[in-house]
Short mmCIF file of C-alpha atoms in Angstrom, two decimals:
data_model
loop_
_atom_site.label_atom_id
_atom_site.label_comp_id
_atom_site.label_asym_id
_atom_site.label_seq_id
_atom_site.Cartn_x
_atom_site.Cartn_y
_atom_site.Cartn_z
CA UNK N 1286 -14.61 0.02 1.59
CA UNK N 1287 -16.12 1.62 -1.30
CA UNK N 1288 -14.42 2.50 -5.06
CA UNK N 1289 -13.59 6.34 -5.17
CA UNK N 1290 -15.52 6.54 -8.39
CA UNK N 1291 -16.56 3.76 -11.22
CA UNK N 1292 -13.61 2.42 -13.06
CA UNK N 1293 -13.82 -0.18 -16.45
CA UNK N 1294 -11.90 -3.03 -17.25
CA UNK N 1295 -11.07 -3.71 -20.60
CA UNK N 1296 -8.98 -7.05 -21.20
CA UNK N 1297 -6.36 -6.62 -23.95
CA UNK N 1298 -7.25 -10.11 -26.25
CA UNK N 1299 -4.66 -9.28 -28.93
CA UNK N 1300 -0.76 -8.73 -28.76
CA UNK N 1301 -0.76 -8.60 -24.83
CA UNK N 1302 -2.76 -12.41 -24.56
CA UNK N 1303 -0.72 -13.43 -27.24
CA UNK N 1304 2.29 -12.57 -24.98
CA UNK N 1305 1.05 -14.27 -22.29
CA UNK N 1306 0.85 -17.58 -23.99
CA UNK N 1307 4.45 -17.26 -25.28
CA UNK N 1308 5.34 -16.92 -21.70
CA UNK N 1309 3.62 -20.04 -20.80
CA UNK N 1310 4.90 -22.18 -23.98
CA UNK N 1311 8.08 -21.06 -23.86
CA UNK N 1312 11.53 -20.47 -21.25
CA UNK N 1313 12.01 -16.88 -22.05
CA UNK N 1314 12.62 -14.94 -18.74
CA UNK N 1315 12.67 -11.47 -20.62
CA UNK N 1316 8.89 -12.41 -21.53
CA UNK N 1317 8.16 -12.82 -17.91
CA UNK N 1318 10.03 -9.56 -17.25
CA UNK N 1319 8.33 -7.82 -19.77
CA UNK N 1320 4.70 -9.43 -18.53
CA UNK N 1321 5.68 -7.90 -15.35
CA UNK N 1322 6.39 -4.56 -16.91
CA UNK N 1323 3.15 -4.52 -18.31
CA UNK N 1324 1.53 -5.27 -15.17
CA UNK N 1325 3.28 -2.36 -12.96
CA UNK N 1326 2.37 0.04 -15.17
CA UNK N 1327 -1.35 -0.74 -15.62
CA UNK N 1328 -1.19 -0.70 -11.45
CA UNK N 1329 0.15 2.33 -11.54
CA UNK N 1330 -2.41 3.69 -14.15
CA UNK N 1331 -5.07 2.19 -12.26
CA UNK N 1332 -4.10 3.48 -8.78
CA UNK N 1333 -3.69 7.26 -10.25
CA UNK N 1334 -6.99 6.82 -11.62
CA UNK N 1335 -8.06 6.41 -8.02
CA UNK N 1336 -6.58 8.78 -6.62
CA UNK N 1337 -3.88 6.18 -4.75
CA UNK N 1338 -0.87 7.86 -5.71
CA UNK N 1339 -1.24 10.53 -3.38
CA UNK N 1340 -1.34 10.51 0.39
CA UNK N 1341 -4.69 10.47 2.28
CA UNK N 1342 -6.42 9.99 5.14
CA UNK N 1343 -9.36 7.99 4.29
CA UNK N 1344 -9.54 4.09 4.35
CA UNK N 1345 -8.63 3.33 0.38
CA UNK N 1346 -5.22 5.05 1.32
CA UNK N 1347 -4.84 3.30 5.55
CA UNK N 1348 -2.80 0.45 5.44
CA UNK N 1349 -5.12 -2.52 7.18
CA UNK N 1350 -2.52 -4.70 9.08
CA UNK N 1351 -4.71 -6.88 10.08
CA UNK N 1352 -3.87 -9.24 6.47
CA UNK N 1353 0.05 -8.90 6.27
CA UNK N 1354 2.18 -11.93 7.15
CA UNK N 1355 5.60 -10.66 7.93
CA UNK N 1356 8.39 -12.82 7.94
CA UNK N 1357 11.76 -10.51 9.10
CA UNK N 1358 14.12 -14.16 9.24
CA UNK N 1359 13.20 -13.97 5.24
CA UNK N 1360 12.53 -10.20 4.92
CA UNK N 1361 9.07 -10.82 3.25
CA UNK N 1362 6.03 -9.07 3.56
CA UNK N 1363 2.89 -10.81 2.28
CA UNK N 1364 -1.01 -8.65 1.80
CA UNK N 1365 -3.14 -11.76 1.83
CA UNK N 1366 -5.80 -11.37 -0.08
CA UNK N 1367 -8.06 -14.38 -0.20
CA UNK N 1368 -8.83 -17.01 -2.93
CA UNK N 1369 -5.90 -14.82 -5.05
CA UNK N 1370 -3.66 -17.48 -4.37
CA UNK N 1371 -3.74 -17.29 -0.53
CA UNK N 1372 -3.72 -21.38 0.22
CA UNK N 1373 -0.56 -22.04 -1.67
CA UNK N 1374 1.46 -18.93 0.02
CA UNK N 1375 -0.16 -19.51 3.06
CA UNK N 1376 1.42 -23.05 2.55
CA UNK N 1377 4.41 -21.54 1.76
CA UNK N 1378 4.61 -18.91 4.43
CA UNK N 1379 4.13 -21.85 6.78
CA UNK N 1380 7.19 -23.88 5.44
CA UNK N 1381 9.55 -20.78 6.11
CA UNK N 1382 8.03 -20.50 9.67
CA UNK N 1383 9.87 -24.19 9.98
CA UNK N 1384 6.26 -26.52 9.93
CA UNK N 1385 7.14 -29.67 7.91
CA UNK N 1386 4.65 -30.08 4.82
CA UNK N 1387 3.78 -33.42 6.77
CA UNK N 1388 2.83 -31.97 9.79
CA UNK N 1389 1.08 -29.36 8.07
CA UNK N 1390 -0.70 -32.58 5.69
CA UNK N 1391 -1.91 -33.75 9.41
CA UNK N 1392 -2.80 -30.61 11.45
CA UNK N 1393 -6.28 -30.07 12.32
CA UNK N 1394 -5.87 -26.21 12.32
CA UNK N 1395 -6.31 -24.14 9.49
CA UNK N 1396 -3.28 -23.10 8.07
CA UNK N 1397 -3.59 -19.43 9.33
CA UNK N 1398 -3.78 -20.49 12.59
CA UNK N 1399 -0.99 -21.99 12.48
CA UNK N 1400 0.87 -18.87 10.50
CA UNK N 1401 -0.50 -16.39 13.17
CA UNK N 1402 1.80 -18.53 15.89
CA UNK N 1403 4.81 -18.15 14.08
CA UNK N 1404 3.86 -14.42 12.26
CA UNK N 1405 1.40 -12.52 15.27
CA UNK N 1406 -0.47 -9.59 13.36
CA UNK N 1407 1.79 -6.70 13.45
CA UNK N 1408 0.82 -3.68 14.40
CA UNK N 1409 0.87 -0.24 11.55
CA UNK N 1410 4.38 0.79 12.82
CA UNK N 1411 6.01 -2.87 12.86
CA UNK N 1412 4.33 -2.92 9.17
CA UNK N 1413 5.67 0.18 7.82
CA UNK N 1414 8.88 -0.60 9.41
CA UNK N 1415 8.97 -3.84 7.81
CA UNK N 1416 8.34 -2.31 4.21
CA UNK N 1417 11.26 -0.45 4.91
CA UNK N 1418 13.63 -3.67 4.90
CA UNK N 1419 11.39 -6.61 2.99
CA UNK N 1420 10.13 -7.25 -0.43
CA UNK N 1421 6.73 -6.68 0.12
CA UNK N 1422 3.94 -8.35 -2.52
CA UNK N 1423 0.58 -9.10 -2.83
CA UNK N 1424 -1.45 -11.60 -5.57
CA UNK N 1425 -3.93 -10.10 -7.18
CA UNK N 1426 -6.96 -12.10 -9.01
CA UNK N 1427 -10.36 -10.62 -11.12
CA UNK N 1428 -13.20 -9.73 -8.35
CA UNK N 1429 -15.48 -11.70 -10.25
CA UNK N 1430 -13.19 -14.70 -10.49
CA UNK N 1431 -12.17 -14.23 -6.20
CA UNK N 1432 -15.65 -14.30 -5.66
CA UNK N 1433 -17.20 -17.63 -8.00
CA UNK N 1434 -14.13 -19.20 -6.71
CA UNK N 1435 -15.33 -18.51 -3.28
CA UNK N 1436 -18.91 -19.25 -4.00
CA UNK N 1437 -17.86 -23.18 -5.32
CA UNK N 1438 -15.02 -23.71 -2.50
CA UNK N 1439 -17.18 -22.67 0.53
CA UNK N 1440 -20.71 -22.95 -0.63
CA UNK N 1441 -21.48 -25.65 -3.49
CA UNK N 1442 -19.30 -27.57 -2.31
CA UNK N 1443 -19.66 -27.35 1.62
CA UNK N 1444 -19.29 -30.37 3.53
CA UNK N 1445 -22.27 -31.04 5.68
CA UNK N 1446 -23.14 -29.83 8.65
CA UNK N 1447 -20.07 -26.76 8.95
CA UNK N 1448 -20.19 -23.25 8.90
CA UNK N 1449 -20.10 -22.71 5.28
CA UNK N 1450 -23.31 -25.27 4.50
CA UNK N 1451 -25.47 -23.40 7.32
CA UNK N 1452 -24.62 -20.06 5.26
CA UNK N 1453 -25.27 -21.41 2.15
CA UNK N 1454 -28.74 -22.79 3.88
CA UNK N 1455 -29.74 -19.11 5.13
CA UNK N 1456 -28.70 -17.10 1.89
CA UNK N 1457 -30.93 -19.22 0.04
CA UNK N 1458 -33.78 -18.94 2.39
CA UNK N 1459 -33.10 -15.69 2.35
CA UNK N 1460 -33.44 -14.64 -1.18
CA UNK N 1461 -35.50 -17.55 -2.50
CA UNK N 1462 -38.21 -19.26 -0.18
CA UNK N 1463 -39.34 -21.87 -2.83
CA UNK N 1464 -35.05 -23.31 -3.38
CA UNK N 1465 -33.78 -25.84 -0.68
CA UNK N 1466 -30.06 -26.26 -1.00
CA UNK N 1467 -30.33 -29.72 -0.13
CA UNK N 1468 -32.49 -30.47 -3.40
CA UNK N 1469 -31.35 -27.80 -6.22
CA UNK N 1470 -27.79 -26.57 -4.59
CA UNK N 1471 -27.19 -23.16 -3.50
CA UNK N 1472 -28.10 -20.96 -6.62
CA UNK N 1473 -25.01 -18.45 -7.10
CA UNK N 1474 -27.74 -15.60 -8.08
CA UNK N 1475 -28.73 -15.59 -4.45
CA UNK N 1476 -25.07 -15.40 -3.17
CA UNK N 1477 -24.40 -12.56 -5.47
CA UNK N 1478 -27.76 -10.49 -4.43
CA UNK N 1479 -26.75 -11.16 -0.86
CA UNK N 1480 -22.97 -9.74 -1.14
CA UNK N 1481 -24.51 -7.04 -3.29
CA UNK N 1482 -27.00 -5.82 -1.11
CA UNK N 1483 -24.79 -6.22 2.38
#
């Protein structure tokens, strides 16, 4: 998926941070609510920008199904996007499909394993169906910030000998021949010229 055409973002440092950390220092719900507020519209802004409030056929404007978790007993619908929060409401998403949290403590599957038992991928009608009749939400989190987070969870931090280590092993060949991960650690340059040029 590509962006439709280049967008800036400008963070706000003044009256809308200093909101923020009333929110966070205080009990005042009509903060949140007005936090919230804030947030909706700048979506809004953001997709109209992109051309998102309009119908289309393309694939910025195709729902993907393939990342929803829908729970109809609850009448959620979750977009997971990953490292935006995703472990903690896949954890959660897990307790509502009736998996104790020691169980899931023990289980040797990954936790969306074990969600796809209890919520199997549903197809574009069952989604927009479910839409219909759920509160539907997704978590969003900064690009940049989705992607160092990924970088030090599944690459700097790899334990030996899995997937994630062997990756972290070829991107550096890859875009460094001189760096061995096991000596100077997988150097985030090279994972950002690799997602960049892929």
């Amino acid at each position: 998926m590509r962006p439709v055409r280049k967008i800036g973002y400008v963070q706000r440092q003044t009256k809308e941070k200093q909101t923020e950390e009333k929110i966070f220092l205080g009990n005042d719900m009509s903060l949140v609510k007005q936090r919230l507020d804030q947030r909706r519209r700048h979506m809004k802004r953001t997709c109209k920008l992109l051309g998102l409030d309009k119908p289309g056929n393309d694939t910025l404007h195709r729902p993907n199904p393939w990342e929803f978790l829908v729970d109809t007993k609850h009448k959620l619908v979750w977009c997971n996007v990953f490292k935006a929060a995703s472990t903690s409401w896949m954890y959660n998403f897990n307790i509502l499909a009736g998996y104790s949290p020691r169980f899931l403590s023990k289980s040797k599957l990954v936790p969306m394993a074990l969600a796809r038992q209890r919520y199997p991928r549903p197809s574009l009608e069952a989604l927009r169906k479910a839409f219909n009749t759920s509160i539907s939400f997704l978590i969003a989190r900064h690009p940049f910030e989705r992607l160092l987070s990924a970088y030090r969870d599944k690459l700097q931090f790899a334990l030996p000998h899995t997937h994630h280590q062997k990756l972290g092993n070829e991107i550096v060949k890859k875009n460094n021949r001189k760096t061995s991960i096991n000596n100077d650690g997988l150097h985030f340059l090279s994972l950002l010229h690799t997602c960049w040029t892929h």
